[in-house]
Coordinates of C-alpha atoms in Angstrom, one line a residue:
X1 CA 139.4 -89.7 -59.1
X2 CA 141.4 -91.6 -56.3
X3 CA 139.7 -94.6 -54.6
X4 CA 139.4 -92.7 -51.3
X5 CA 137.6 -89.8 -53.0
X6 CA 135.2 -92.3 -54.6
X7 CA 134.5 -93.9 -51.3
X8 CA 133.8 -90.5 -49.7
X9 CA 131.5 -89.6 -52.6
X10 CA 129.7 -92.9 -52.2
X11 CA 129.1 -92.3 -48.6
X12 CA 127.6 -88.8 -49.3
X13 CA 125.3 -90.1 -52.0
X14 CA 124.2 -92.9 -49.8
X15 CA 123.3 -90.4 -47.1
X16 CA 121.1 -88.5 -49.5
X17 CA 119.3 -91.7 -50.5
X18 CA 118.7 -92.6 -46.8
X19 CA 117.6 -89.0 -46.0
X20 CA 115.1 -89.0 -48.8
X21 CA 113.4 -92.2 -47.5
X22 CA 113.6 -90.9 -44.0
X23 CA 111.8 -87.6 -44.8
X24 CA 109.2 -89.2 -47.0
X25 CA 108.3 -91.8 -44.5
X26 CA 108.1 -89.2 -41.7
X27 CA 105.5 -87.3 -43.7
X28 CA 103.5 -90.4 -44.6
X29 CA 103.0 -91.6 -41.0
X30 CA 101.4 -88.2 -40.1
X31 CA 98.9 -88.2 -43.0
X32 CA 96.0 -89.2 -40.6
X33 CA 96.8 -86.3 -38.3
X34 CA 96.9 -83.9 -41.2
X35 CA 93.6 -85.2 -42.5
X36 CA 92.0 -84.5 -39.1
X37 CA 93.6 -81.1 -38.9
X38 CA 92.4 -80.0 -42.3
X39 CA 88.9 -81.5 -41.8
X40 CA 89.3 -83.1 -45.3
X41 CA 87.0 -85.8 -46.5
X42 CA 88.6 -89.0 -47.9
X43 CA 88.0 -87.7 -51.5
X44 CA 89.4 -84.2 -50.8
X45 CA 92.5 -85.8 -49.1
X46 CA 93.0 -88.0 -52.1
X47 CA 93.0 -85.1 -54.4
X48 CA 95.4 -83.2 -52.1
X49 CA 97.8 -86.2 -52.0
X50 CA 97.9 -86.2 -55.8
X51 CA 99.9 -83.0 -55.4
X52 CA 102.9 -85.1 -54.4
X53 CA 102.6 -87.3 -57.5
X54 CA 101.8 -84.4 -59.9
X55 CA 104.7 -82.3 -58.6
X56 CA 107.2 -85.2 -58.9
X57 CA 106.1 -86.2 -62.5
X58 CA 106.2 -82.6 -63.6
X59 CA 109.7 -81.9 -62.5
X60 CA 111.5 -85.2 -63.2
X61 CA 112.1 -84.5 -66.9
X62 CA 113.1 -80.9 -66.2
X63 CA 115.6 -82.1 -63.5
X64 CA 117.3 -84.4 -66.1
X65 CA 117.9 -81.3 -68.2
X66 CA 119.2 -79.3 -65.2
X67 CA 121.6 -82.1 -64.3
X68 CA 123.0 -82.2 -67.8
X69 CA 123.5 -78.4 -67.7
X70 CA 124.7 -77.8 -64.1
X71 CA 125.7 -81.2 -62.9
X72 CA 123.9 -83.7 -60.8
X73 CA 125.7 -82.8 -57.5
X74 CA 124.5 -79.2 -57.2
X75 CA 121.0 -80.1 -58.3
X76 CA 120.9 -82.9 -55.7
X77 CA 121.8 -80.4 -52.9
X78 CA 119.3 -77.7 -54.0
X79 CA 116.4 -80.2 -54.4
X80 CA 117.2 -81.8 -51.0
X81 CA 117.2 -78.3 -49.3
X82 CA 113.7 -77.6 -50.8
X83 CA 112.5 -81.1 -49.8
X84 CA 113.7 -80.6 -46.2
X85 CA 112.1 -77.2 -46.0
X86 CA 108.8 -78.3 -47.6
X87 CA 108.3 -81.3 -45.3
X88 CA 107.5 -78.9 -42.5
X89 CA 104.7 -77.1 -44.4
X90 CA 101.7 -79.6 -44.4
X91 CA 101.0 -79.1 -40.7
X92 CA 100.7 -75.4 -41.3
X93 CA 97.7 -75.8 -43.7
X94 CA 94.1 -75.7 -42.6
X95 CA 92.3 -76.8 -45.7
X96 CA 92.6 -79.5 -48.4
X97 CA 93.4 -77.0 -51.2
X98 CA 96.2 -75.4 -49.2
X99 CA 97.5 -78.9 -48.4
X100 CA 97.5 -79.8 -52.1
X101 CA 99.4 -76.7 -52.9
X102 CA 102.2 -77.4 -50.4
X103 CA 102.3 -81.0 -51.4
X104 CA 102.8 -79.9 -55.0
X105 CA 106.0 -78.2 -53.9
X106 CA 107.0 -81.2 -51.8
X107 CA 106.4 -83.5 -54.7
X108 CA 108.4 -81.3 -57.1
X109 CA 111.4 -81.4 -54.7
X110 CA 110.9 -85.2 -54.1
X111 CA 110.9 -86.0 -57.8
X112 CA 113.8 -83.6 -58.5
X113 CA 116.1 -85.0 -55.9
X114 CA 115.3 -88.6 -57.0
X115 CA 116.4 -87.9 -60.5
X116 CA 119.5 -85.9 -59.4
X117 CA 120.9 -88.4 -56.9
X118 CA 120.2 -91.4 -59.1
X119 CA 122.1 -89.6 -61.8
X120 CA 125.0 -89.0 -59.4
X121 CA 124.8 -92.6 -58.4
X122 CA 124.9 -93.8 -62.0
X123 CA 128.1 -91.8 -62.6
X124 CA 129.7 -93.3 -59.5
X125 CA 128.7 -96.8 -60.3
X126 CA 130.3 -96.5 -63.8
X127 CA 133.5 -95.1 -62.2
X128 CA 133.7 -97.8 -59.5
X129 CA 133.1 -100.5 -62.1
X130 CA 131.1 -102.4 -59.5
X131 CA 127.3 -103.2 -59.5
X132 CA 126.6 -101.2 -56.3
X133 CA 123.4 -99.4 -57.4
X134 CA 121.2 -101.6 -55.2
X135 CA 123.1 -100.5 -52.1
X136 CA 121.9 -96.9 -52.7
X137 CA 118.3 -98.0 -53.0
X138 CA 118.8 -100.2 -49.9
X139 CA 119.8 -97.0 -48.0
X140 CA 116.5 -95.4 -49.2
X141 CA 114.5 -98.4 -47.9
X142 CA 116.4 -98.3 -44.6
X143 CA 115.8 -94.6 -44.2
X144 CA 112.2 -95.1 -44.8
X145 CA 111.9 -97.8 -42.2
X146 CA 113.7 -95.6 -39.6
X147 CA 111.5 -92.6 -40.5
X148 CA 108.4 -94.6 -40.2
X149 CA 109.5 -96.2 -36.9
X150 CA 110.5 -92.9 -35.4
X151 CA 107.2 -91.4 -36.6
X152 CA 105.3 -94.1 -34.8
X153 CA 107.2 -93.6 -31.6
X154 CA 106.7 -89.8 -31.5
X155 CA 103.2 -89.6 -32.8
X156 CA 101.7 -89.8 -29.4
X157 CA 103.9 -87.1 -27.8
X158 CA 104.7 -84.6 -30.6
X159 CA 102.2 -82.7 -32.8
X160 CA 102.6 -83.0 -36.5
X161 CA 104.0 -79.5 -36.7
X162 CA 106.8 -80.2 -34.2
X163 CA 107.6 -83.6 -35.6
X164 CA 107.9 -82.5 -39.2
X165 CA 109.8 -79.4 -38.2
X166 CA 112.3 -81.6 -36.4
X167 CA 112.6 -83.7 -39.6
X168 CA 113.2 -80.5 -41.5
X169 CA 116.0 -79.5 -39.2
X170 CA 117.6 -83.0 -39.5
X171 CA 117.3 -82.9 -43.3
X172 CA 119.0 -79.5 -43.5
X173 CA 121.8 -80.7 -41.2
X174 CA 122.5 -83.9 -43.1
X175 CA 122.3 -81.9 -46.4
X176 CA 124.9 -79.4 -45.1
X177 CA 127.3 -82.2 -44.2
X178 CA 126.8 -84.5 -47.1
X179 CA 126.3 -81.7 -49.6
X180 CA 129.8 -80.3 -48.9
X181 CA 131.2 -83.5 -50.2
X182 CA 129.1 -83.5 -53.3
X183 CA 129.8 -79.8 -54.1
X184 CA 133.6 -80.4 -53.7
X185 CA 133.6 -83.2 -56.3
X186 CA 132.7 -83.2 -60.0
X187 CA 130.7 -86.3 -61.0
X188 CA 133.3 -89.0 -61.9
X189 CA 133.3 -89.8 -65.6
X190 CA 135.0 -93.1 -66.8
X191 CA 137.3 -92.7 -69.9
X192 CA 134.8 -94.4 -72.2
X193 CA 132.1 -91.9 -71.2
X194 CA 134.2 -88.8 -71.2
X195 CA 132.3 -86.0 -73.0
X196 CA 133.5 -84.8 -76.4
X197 CA 134.8 -81.2 -76.6
X198 CA 131.9 -78.7 -76.6
X199 CA 129.4 -81.2 -75.1
X200 CA 127.2 -80.3 -72.2
X201 CA 128.7 -80.4 -68.7
X202 CA 127.3 -82.3 -65.8
X203 CA 128.3 -85.8 -66.4
X204 CA 126.2 -88.6 -67.9
X205 CA 126.5 -90.3 -71.2
X206 CA 125.2 -88.9 -74.5
X207 CA 122.4 -90.7 -76.1
X208 CA 123.2 -93.6 -78.4
X209 CA 121.5 -94.3 -81.7
X210 CA 118.5 -96.4 -80.8
X211 CA 119.2 -96.0 -77.1
X212 CA 116.1 -93.9 -76.5
X213 CA 113.8 -96.8 -77.2
X214 CA 115.8 -99.0 -74.9
X215 CA 115.6 -96.4 -72.2
X216 CA 111.8 -96.4 -72.5
X217 CA 111.8 -100.2 -72.3
X218 CA 113.9 -99.9 -69.1
X219 CA 111.4 -97.4 -67.8
X220 CA 108.7 -100.0 -68.3
X221 CA 110.7 -102.4 -66.0
X222 CA 110.7 -99.6 -63.4
X223 CA 107.0 -99.1 -64.0
X224 CA 106.2 -102.8 -63.4
X225 CA 108.2 -102.7 -60.1
X226 CA 106.7 -99.5 -58.8
X227 CA 103.2 -100.7 -59.7
X228 CA 103.8 -103.6 -57.3
X229 CA 105.2 -101.3 -54.6
X230 CA 102.2 -99.0 -54.7
X231 CA 99.7 -101.8 -54.8
X232 CA 101.3 -103.5 -51.8
X233 CA 101.4 -100.3 -49.8
X234 CA 97.8 -99.4 -50.3
X235 CA 96.0 -102.8 -50.7
X236 CA 98.1 -105.5 -49.0
X237 CA 96.8 -104.9 -45.5
X238 CA 93.2 -104.7 -46.7
X239 CA 93.5 -108.0 -48.5
X240 CA 94.8 -109.7 -45.3
X241 CA 92.1 -108.2 -43.2
X242 CA 89.1 -108.4 -45.5
X243 CA 89.8 -111.6 -47.4
X244 CA 91.7 -113.7 -44.9
X245 CA 90.2 -112.3 -41.6
X246 CA 93.6 -111.2 -40.2
X247 CA 93.7 -109.0 -37.2
X248 CA 94.6 -105.3 -37.8
X249 CA 98.1 -105.9 -36.3
X250 CA 98.7 -108.9 -38.5
X251 CA 97.4 -107.1 -41.5
X252 CA 99.8 -104.2 -40.9
X253 CA 102.6 -106.8 -40.8
X254 CA 101.9 -107.6 -44.4
X255 CA 103.5 -104.5 -45.8
X256 CA 106.3 -104.7 -43.2
X257 CA 107.2 -108.2 -44.5
X258 CA 107.2 -106.9 -48.1
X259 CA 109.3 -103.8 -47.2
X260 CA 111.8 -105.7 -45.0
X261 CA 112.3 -108.4 -47.7
X262 CA 112.8 -105.7 -50.3
X263 CA 115.4 -104.0 -48.1
X264 CA 117.3 -107.3 -47.6
X265 CA 117.1 -108.0 -51.3
X266 CA 118.7 -104.6 -52.0
X267 CA 121.4 -105.0 -49.4
X268 CA 122.4 -108.3 -51.1
X269 CA 121.8 -106.9 -54.6
X270 CA 125.3 -105.9 -55.4
X271 CA 126.5 -109.4 -54.8
X272 CA 123.6 -110.8 -56.8
X273 CA 124.4 -108.5 -59.8
X274 CA 128.1 -109.4 -59.6
X275 CA 127.2 -113.1 -59.8
X276 CA 124.3 -113.0 -62.3
X277 CA 124.6 -109.8 -64.3
X278 CA 121.8 -107.3 -65.0
X279 CA 119.8 -109.5 -67.5
X280 CA 119.6 -112.6 -65.3
X281 CA 118.9 -110.5 -62.2
X282 CA 115.9 -108.9 -64.0
X283 CA 114.7 -112.3 -65.3
X284 CA 115.0 -114.0 -62.0
X285 CA 113.6 -111.1 -60.0
X286 CA 110.5 -110.8 -62.2
X287 CA 109.9 -114.5 -62.1
X288 CA 110.3 -114.7 -58.3
X289 CA 108.1 -111.7 -57.8
X290 CA 105.4 -113.1 -60.0
X291 CA 105.4 -116.4 -58.1
X292 CA 105.4 -114.7 -54.8
X293 CA 102.5 -112.4 -55.7
X294 CA 100.4 -115.3 -57.0
X295 CA 100.9 -116.9 -53.6
X296 CA 100.3 -113.7 -51.7
X297 CA 97.0 -112.9 -53.5
X298 CA 95.5 -116.4 -53.9
X299 CA 96.8 -118.2 -50.7
X300 CA 94.0 -119.4 -48.4
X301 CA 95.8 -118.7 -45.2
X302 CA 97.4 -115.6 -43.6
X303 CA 100.8 -117.3 -43.1
X304 CA 101.1 -118.3 -46.7
X305 CA 100.0 -114.8 -47.9
X306 CA 102.7 -113.2 -45.7
X307 CA 105.3 -115.5 -47.1
X308 CA 104.1 -114.6 -50.6
X309 CA 104.4 -110.8 -49.8
X310 CA 108.0 -111.4 -48.6
X311 CA 108.9 -113.4 -51.7
X312 CA 107.4 -110.6 -53.8
X313 CA 109.6 -108.0 -52.0
X314 CA 112.7 -110.1 -52.7
X315 CA 111.9 -110.4 -56.3
X316 CA 111.1 -106.8 -57.0
X317 CA 114.0 -105.4 -54.9
X318 CA 116.6 -104.9 -57.6
X319 CA 114.5 -104.4 -60.7
X320 CA 114.1 -100.6 -60.2
X321 CA 117.9 -100.0 -59.4
X322 CA 119.0 -102.0 -62.4
X323 CA 116.5 -100.2 -64.8
X324 CA 117.6 -96.7 -63.6
X325 CA 121.3 -97.5 -63.6
X326 CA 121.2 -98.9 -67.1
X327 CA 119.0 -96.1 -68.4
X328 CA 121.5 -93.6 -66.9
X329 CA 124.4 -95.4 -68.5
X330 CA 122.7 -95.2 -71.9
X331 CA 121.4 -91.6 -71.8
X332 CA 122.8 -89.9 -68.7
X333 CA 120.5 -87.8 -66.5
X334 CA 117.9 -87.7 -69.3
X335 CA 117.7 -91.5 -69.2
X336 CA 117.4 -91.5 -65.4
X337 CA 114.6 -89.0 -65.7
X338 CA 112.7 -91.1 -68.3
X339 CA 113.0 -94.3 -66.3
X340 CA 112.1 -92.5 -63.0
X341 CA 109.1 -90.8 -64.5
X342 CA 107.7 -94.1 -65.9
X343 CA 108.5 -95.8 -62.6
X344 CA 106.7 -93.1 -60.6
X345 CA 103.8 -93.4 -63.1
X346 CA 103.6 -97.1 -62.2
X347 CA 103.3 -96.2 -58.5
X348 CA 100.5 -93.8 -59.4
X349 CA 98.8 -96.3 -61.6
X350 CA 98.9 -99.2 -59.2
X351 CA 96.5 -98.3 -56.4
X352 CA 93.6 -96.9 -58.5
X353 CA 94.0 -99.7 -61.0
X354 CA 93.7 -102.3 -58.2
X355 CA 90.7 -100.4 -56.9
X356 CA 88.9 -100.5 -60.3
X357 CA 89.7 -104.2 -60.8
X358 CA 88.5 -105.0 -57.3
X359 CA 85.1 -103.4 -58.1
X360 CA 84.9 -105.5 -61.3
X361 CA 86.3 -108.8 -59.9
X362 CA 87.7 -109.1 -56.4
X363 CA 90.7 -107.9 -54.5
X364 CA 92.6 -111.2 -54.7
X365 CA 92.0 -111.2 -58.5
X366 CA 93.1 -107.6 -58.8
X367 CA 96.3 -108.2 -56.9
X368 CA 97.3 -110.9 -59.5
X369 CA 98.0 -107.9 -61.8
X370 CA 101.1 -107.3 -59.8
X371 CA 102.3 -110.8 -60.7
X372 CA 101.4 -110.2 -64.3
X373 CA 103.5 -107.1 -64.5
X374 CA 106.4 -108.7 -62.7
X375 CA 106.2 -111.4 -65.4
X376 CA 106.3 -108.7 -68.0
X377 CA 109.5 -107.3 -66.5
X378 CA 111.0 -110.8 -66.7
X379 CA 110.0 -111.1 -70.3
X380 CA 111.6 -107.7 -71.0
X381 CA 114.8 -109.0 -69.4
X382 CA 114.8 -112.0 -71.8
X383 CA 114.2 -109.8 -74.9
X384 CA 116.7 -107.2 -74.0
X385 CA 119.3 -109.6 -72.6
X386 CA 122.1 -108.5 -74.9
X387 CA 121.4 -104.8 -74.4
X388 CA 121.3 -105.1 -70.6
X389 CA 124.6 -106.9 -70.5
X390 CA 126.5 -107.5 -67.3

């Protein structure tokens, strides 16, 4: 595929990553309004929100198979259309069970599109022969920041129904434009990954002997990263406010520091990977994140804790992209599905695990588990150094 076509394809895939973050963040900022609208208790809302996670986990493995059969590009477009349509549904519900049902559909589309466009990105990274995977995940982070910021601006003037319907329209328009590019191009396959005659279409590498175990190990790296993301999103602000007596505004800045640092880390991730390679990036990232989270959870002052959150974001930034890219290179869309499912499982595991440990010990002690898992990711980087390669 000519270089110009690869550049066009990269722009289209980047647009899908950014749109995914934009739509998801737009929904998240309206959760309090939806809770009020459905008259759901905290417990009922929690069960309804599990629909997103359950739908995602249930469809991720299935999406890997669909990508191998039909190709990652058509599956990306179809899943994004469903995601864009389903984001408008939560404001139409009037009870927690109904909300849970529509969130199951939303989560299924969210999980499906994440596997599909990560598979497409893996193929493109291999064809470009450049470590650009972090740039796609940076687009997701930037899209999320824009979606959350826009949601905050319009929350006072637009109802959830109008806001999310607007997001749905934007999602369909972007999908129509970027999807045309994806559907016009087959996923690029480098010569060394060209499928043998009679193999399944849709791009991606066939499984290698022993590669399945390595894919699972890479999934554990993704799990360690996503565990930290989930914990920071749900518990970081509470730690600042409850344990360090920060004001509500300062406490809210805790996750902002983490998210901004993660975005910066991903924007510079391609250069970092080119300089260090995958293994050293994982080792350094896990080590930095572990040190940052120890500071963030145990620091006696708000300023030091915020600095620790930012360092944690920088450390974790490129672990998930590296894990997913390498898993896809080893096992194609199925590898992406396994790594993504384990990673998403980590995001599910993090918040409730922190809650249980807080009841047993304290919130600062519980947050050190993020540092522990970041250190585990670094150890995995050391033990799989040869397999991770450059």
